Tab-separated table of N, CA and C in Angstrom:
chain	number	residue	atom	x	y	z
B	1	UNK	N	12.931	27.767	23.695
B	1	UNK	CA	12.352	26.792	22.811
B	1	UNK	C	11.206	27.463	22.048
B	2	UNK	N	11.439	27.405	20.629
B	2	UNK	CA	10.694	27.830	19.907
B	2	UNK	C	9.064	27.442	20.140
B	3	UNK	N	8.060	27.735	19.440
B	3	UNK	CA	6.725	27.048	19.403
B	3	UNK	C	7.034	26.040	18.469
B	4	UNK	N	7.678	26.230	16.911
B	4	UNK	CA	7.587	24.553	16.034
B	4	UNK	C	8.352	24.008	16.939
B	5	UNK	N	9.540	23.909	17.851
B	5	UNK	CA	9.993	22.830	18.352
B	5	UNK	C	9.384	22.254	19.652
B	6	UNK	N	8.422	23.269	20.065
B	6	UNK	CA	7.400	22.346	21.407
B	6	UNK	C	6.711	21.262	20.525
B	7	UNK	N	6.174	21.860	19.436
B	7	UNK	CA	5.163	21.289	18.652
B	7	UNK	C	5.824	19.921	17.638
B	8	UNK	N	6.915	20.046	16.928
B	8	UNK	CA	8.003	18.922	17.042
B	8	UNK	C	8.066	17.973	18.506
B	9	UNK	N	8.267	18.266	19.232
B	9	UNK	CA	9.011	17.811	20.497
B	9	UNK	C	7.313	16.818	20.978
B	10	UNK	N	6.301	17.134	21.132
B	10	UNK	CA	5.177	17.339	21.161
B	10	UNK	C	4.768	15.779	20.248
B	11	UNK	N	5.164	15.650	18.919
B	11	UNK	CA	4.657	14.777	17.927
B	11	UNK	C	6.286	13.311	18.211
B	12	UNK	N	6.921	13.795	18.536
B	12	UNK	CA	8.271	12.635	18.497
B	12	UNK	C	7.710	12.016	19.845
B	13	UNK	N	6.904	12.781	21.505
B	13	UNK	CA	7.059	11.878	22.224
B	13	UNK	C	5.676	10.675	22.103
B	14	UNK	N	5.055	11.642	21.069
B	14	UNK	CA	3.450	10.110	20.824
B	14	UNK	C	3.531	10.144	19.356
B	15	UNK	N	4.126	8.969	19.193
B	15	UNK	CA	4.780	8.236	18.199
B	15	UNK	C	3.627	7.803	17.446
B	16	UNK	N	2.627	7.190	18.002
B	16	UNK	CA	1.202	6.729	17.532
B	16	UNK	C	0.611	7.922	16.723
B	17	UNK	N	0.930	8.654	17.319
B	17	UNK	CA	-0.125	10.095	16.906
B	17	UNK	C	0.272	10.391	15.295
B	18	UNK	N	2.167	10.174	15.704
B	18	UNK	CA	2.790	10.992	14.748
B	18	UNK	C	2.740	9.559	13.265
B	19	UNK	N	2.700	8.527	13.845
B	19	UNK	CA	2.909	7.768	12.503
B	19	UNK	C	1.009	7.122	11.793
B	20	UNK	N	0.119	7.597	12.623
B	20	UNK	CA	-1.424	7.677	11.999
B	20	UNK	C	-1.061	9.081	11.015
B	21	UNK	N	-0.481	10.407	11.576
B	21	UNK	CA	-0.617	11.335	10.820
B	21	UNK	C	0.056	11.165	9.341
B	22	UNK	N	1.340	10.391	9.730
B	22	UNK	CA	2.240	10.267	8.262
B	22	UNK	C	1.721	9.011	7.209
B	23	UNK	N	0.379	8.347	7.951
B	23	UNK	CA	-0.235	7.139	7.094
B	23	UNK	C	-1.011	8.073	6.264
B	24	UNK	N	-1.609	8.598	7.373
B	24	UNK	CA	-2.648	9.736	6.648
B	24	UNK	C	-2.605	10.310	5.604
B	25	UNK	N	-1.613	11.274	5.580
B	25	UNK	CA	-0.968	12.193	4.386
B	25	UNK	C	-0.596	10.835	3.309
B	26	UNK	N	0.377	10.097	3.949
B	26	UNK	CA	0.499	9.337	2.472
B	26	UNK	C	-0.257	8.607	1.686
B	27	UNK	N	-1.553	8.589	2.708
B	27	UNK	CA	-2.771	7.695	1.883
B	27	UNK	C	-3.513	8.839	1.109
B	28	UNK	N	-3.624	10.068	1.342
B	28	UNK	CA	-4.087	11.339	1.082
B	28	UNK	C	-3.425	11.814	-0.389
B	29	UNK	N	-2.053	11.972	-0.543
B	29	UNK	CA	-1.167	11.975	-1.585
B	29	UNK	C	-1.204	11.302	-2.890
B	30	UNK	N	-1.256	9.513	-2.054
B	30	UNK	CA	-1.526	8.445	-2.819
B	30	UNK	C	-2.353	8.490	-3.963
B	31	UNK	N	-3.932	8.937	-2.861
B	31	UNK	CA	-5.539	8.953	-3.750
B	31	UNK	C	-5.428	10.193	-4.433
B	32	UNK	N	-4.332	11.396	-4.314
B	32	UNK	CA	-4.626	12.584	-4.971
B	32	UNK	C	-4.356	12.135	-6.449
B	33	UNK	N	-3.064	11.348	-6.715
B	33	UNK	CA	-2.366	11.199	-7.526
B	33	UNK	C	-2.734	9.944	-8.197
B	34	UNK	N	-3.340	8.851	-7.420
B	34	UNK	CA	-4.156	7.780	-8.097
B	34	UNK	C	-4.591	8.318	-9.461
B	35	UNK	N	-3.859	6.942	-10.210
B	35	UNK	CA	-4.722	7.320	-11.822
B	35	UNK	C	-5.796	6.423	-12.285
B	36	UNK	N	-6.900	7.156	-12.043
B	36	UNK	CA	-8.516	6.715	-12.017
B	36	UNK	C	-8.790	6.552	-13.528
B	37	UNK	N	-9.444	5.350	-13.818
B	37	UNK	CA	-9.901	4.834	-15.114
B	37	UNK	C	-8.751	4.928	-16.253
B	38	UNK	N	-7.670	4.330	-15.747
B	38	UNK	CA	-6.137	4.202	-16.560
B	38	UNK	C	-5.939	2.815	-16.404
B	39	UNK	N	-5.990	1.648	-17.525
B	39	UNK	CA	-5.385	-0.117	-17.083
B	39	UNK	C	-4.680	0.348	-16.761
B	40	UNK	N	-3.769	-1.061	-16.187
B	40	UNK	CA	-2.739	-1.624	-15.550
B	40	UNK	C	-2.003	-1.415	-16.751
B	41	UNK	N	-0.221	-1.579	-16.863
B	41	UNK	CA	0.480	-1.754	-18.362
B	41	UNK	C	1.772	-2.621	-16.912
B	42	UNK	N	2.460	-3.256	-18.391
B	42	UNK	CA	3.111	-4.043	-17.897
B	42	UNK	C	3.125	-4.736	-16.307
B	43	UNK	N	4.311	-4.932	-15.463
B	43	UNK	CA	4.149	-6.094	-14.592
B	43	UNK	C	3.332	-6.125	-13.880
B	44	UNK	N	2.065	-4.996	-13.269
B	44	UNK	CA	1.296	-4.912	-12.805
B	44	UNK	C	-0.178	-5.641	-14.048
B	45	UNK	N	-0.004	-5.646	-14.964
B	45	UNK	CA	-1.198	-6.007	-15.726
B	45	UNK	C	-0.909	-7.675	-16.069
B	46	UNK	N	0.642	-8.045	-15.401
B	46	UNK	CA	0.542	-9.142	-15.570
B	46	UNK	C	0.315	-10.024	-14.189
B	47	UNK	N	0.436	-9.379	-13.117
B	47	UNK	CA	0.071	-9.838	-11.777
B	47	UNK	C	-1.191	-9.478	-11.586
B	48	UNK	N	-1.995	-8.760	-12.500
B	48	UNK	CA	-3.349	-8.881	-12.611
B	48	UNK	C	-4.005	-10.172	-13.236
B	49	UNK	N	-3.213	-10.175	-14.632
B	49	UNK	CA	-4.387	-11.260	-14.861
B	49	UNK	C	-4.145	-12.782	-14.463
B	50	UNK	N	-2.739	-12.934	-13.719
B	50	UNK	CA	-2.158	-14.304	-12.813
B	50	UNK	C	-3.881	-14.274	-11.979
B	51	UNK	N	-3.847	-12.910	-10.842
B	51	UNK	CA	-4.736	-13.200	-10.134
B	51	UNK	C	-5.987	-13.320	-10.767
B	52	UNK	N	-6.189	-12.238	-11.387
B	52	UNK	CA	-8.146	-12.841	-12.283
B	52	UNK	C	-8.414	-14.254	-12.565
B	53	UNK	N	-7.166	-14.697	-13.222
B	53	UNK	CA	-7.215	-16.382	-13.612
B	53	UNK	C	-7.333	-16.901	-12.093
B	54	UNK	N	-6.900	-16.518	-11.421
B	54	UNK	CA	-6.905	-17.133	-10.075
B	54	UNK	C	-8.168	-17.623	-9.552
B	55	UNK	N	-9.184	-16.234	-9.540
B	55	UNK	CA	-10.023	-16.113	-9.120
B	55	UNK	C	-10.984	-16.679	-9.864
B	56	UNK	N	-11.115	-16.676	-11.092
B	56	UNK	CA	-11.981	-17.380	-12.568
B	56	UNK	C	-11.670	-18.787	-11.800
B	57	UNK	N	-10.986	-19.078	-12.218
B	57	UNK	CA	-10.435	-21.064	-12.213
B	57	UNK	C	-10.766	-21.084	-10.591
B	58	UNK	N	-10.212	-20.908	-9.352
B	58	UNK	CA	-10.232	-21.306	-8.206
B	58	UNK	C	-9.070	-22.095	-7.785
B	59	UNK	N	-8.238	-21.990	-8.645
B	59	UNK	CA	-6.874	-22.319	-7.832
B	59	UNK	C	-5.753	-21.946	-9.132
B	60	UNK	N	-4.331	-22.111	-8.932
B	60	UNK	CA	-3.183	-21.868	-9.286
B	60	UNK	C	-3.416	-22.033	-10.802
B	61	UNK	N	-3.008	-20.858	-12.075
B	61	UNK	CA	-3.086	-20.998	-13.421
B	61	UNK	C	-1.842	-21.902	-13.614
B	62	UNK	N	-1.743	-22.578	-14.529
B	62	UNK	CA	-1.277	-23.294	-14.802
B	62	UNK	C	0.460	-22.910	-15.525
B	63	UNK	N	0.115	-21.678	-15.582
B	63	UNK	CA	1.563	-20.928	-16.270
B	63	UNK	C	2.082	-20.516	-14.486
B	64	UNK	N	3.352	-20.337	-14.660
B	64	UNK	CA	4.431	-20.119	-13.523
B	64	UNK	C	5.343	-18.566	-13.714
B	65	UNK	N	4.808	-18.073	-12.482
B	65	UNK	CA	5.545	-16.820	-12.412
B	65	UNK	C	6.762	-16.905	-11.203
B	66	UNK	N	7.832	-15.927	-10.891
B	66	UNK	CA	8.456	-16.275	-9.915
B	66	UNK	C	8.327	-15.693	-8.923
B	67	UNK	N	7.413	-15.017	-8.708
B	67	UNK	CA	6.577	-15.168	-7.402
B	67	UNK	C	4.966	-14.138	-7.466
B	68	UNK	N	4.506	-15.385	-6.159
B	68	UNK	CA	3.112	-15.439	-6.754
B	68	UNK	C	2.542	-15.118	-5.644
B	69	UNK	N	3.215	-14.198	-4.353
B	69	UNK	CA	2.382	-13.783	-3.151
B	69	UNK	C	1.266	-12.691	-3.695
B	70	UNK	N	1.702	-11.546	-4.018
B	70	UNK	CA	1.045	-10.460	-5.000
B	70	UNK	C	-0.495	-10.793	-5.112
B	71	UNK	N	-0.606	-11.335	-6.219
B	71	UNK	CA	-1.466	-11.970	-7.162
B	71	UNK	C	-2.212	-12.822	-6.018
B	72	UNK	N	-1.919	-13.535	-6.048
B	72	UNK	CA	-2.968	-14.415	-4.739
B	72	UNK	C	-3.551	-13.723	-3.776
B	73	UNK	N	-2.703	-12.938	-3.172
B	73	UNK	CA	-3.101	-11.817	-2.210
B	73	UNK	C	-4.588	-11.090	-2.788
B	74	UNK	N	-3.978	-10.369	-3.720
B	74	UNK	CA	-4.824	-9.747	-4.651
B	74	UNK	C	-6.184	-10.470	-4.794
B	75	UNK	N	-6.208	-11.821	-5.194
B	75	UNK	CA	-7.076	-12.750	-5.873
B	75	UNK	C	-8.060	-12.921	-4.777
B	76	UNK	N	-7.349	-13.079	-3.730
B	76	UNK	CA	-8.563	-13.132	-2.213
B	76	UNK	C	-10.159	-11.825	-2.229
B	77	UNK	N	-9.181	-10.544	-2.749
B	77	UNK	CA	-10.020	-9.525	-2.755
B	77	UNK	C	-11.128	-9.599	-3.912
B	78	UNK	N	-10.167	-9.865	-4.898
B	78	UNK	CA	-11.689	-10.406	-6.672
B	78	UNK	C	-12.219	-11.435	-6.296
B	79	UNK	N	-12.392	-12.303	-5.185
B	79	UNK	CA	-13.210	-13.173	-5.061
B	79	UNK	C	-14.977	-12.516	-4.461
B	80	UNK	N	-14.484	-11.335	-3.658
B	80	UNK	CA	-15.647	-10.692	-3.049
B	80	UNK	C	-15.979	-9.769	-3.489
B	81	UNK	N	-15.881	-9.005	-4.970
B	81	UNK	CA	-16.129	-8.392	-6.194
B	81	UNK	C	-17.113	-9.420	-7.071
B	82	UNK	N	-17.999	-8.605	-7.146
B	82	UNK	CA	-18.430	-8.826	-8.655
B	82	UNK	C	-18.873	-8.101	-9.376
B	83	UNK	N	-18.305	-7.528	-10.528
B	83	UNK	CA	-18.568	-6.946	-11.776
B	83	UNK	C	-17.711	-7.171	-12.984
B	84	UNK	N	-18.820	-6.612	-13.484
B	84	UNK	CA	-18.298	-6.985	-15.112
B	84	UNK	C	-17.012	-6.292	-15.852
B	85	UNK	N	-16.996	-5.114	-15.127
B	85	UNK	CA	-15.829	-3.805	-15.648
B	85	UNK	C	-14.348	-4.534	-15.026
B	86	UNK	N	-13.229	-4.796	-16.070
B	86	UNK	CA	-12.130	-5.117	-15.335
B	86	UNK	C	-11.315	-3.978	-15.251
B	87	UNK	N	-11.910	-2.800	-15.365
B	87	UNK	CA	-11.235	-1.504	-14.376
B	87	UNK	C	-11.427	-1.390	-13.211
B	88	UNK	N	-12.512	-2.031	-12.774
B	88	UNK	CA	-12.717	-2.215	-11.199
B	88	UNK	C	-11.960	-3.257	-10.574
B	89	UNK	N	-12.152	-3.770	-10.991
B	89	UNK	CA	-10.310	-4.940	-10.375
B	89	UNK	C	-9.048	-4.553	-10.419
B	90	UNK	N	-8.783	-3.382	-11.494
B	90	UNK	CA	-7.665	-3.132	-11.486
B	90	UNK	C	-7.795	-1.932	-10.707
B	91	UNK	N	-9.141	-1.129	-10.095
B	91	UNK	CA	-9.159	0.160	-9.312
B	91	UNK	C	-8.461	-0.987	-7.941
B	92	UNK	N	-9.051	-2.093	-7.834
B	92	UNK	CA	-8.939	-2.851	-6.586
B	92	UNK	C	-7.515	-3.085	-5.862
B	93	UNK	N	-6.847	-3.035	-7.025
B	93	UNK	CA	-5.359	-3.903	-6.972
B	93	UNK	C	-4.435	-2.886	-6.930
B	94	UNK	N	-4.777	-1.587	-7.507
B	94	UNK	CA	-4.483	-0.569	-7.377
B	94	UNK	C	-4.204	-0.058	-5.549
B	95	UNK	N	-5.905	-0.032	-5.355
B	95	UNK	CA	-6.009	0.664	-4.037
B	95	UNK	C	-4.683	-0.262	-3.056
B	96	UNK	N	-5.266	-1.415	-3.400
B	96	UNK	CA	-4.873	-2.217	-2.440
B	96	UNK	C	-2.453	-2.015	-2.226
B	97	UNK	N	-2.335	-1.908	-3.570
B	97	UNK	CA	-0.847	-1.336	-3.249
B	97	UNK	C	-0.481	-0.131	-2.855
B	98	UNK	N	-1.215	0.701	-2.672
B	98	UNK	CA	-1.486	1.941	-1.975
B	98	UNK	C	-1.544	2.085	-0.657
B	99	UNK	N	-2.587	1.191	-0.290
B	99	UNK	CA	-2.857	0.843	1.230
B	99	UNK	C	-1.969	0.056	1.536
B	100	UNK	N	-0.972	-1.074	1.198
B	100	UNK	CA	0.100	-1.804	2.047
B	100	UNK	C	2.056	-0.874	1.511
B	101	UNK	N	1.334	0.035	0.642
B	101	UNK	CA	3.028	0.649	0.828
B	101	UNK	C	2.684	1.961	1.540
B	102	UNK	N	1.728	2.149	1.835
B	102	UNK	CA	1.393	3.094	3.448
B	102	UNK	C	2.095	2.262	4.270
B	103	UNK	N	1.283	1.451	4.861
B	103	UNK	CA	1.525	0.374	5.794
B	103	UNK	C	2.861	0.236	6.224
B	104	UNK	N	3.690	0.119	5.315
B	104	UNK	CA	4.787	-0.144	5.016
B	104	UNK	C	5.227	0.662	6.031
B	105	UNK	N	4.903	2.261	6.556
B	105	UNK	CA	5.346	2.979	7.296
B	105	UNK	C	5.634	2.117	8.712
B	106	UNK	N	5.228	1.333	9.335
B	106	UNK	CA	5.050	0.889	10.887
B	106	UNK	C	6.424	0.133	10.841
B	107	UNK	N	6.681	-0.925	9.917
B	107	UNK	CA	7.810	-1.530	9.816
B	107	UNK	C	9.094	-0.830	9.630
B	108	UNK	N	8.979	0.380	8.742
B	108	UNK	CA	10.311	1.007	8.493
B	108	UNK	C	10.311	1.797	9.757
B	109	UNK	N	9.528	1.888	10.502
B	109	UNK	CA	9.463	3.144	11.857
B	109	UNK	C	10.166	2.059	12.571
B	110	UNK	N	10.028	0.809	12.923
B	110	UNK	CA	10.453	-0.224	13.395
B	110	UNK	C	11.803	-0.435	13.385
B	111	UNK	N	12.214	-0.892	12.288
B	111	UNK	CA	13.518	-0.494	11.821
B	111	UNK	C	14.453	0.572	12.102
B	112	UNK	N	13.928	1.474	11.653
B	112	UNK	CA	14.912	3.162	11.906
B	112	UNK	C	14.927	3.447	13.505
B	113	UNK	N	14.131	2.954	13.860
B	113	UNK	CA	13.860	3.166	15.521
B	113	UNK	C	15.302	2.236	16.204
B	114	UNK	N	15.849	1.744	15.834
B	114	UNK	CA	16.992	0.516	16.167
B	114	UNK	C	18.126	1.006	15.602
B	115	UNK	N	18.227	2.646	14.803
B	115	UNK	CA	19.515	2.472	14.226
B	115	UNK	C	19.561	4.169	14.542
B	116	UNK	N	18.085	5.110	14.629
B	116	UNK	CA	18.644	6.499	14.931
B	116	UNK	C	18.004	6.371	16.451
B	117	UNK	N	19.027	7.778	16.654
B	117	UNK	CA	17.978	8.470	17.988
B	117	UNK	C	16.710	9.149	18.224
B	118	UNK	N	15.884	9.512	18.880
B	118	UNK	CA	14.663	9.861	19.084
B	118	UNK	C	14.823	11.486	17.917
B	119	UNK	N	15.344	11.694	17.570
B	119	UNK	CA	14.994	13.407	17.083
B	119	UNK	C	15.064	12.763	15.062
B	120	UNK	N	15.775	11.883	15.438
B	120	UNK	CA	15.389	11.032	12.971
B	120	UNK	C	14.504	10.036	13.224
B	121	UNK	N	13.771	9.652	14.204
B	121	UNK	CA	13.185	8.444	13.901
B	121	UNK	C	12.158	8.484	13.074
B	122	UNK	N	11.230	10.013	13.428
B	122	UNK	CA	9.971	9.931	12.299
B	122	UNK	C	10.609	10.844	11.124
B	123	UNK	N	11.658	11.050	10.290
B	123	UNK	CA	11.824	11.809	9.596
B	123	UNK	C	11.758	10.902	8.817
């Protein structure tokens, strides 16, 4: 047995270890590639300003989208913001889809864990 495959072998049996490391990197990647002081353009600039109105008014805008988890979600966070720059809301809304399609990792580990064997599960 090689050393990468102790060291493989090593990361598949603490699963915890191995899926903090793969949040890591992808939150790492994410912020490398984050595009800083760039609006929103299309469907993201329109699930922005659903939520800003959200947050302005204090409940549901009066126009209808077909779905409105996003934006509300979102709207919770511009409630505990305040500034004047609406690049900072959109840095917000930004981060924030960054940080839950990381996330995203625990569930698909969840998943794949039910359909491969122990040597594809973290691939």
């Amino acid at each position: 047995m090689s050393a990468f495959e102790k060291k493989f072998s090593y990361l598949t049996k603490n699963v915890l270890l191995s899926l903090v490391l793969i949040i890591s990197f992808s939150l790492l990647v994410s912020w490398y590639y984050f595009p800083h002081g760039v609006p929103l353009t299309e469907d993201a600039l329109y699930y922005f300003r659903y939520a800003a109105d959200t947050n302005v008014l204090g409940h549901l805008p009066p126009r209808e989208i077909s779905n409105n988890g996003w934006p509300l979600f979102v709207s919770v966070f511009f409630f505990f913001v305040n500034s004047n720059n609406f690049l900072d809301y959109m840095t917000i809304q930004r981060l924030l889809s960054v940080i839950v399609s990381s996330l995203t990792t625990i569930p698909a580990y969840a998943l794949v864990r039910r359909f491969f064997g122990k040597k594809y599960r973290l691939i």
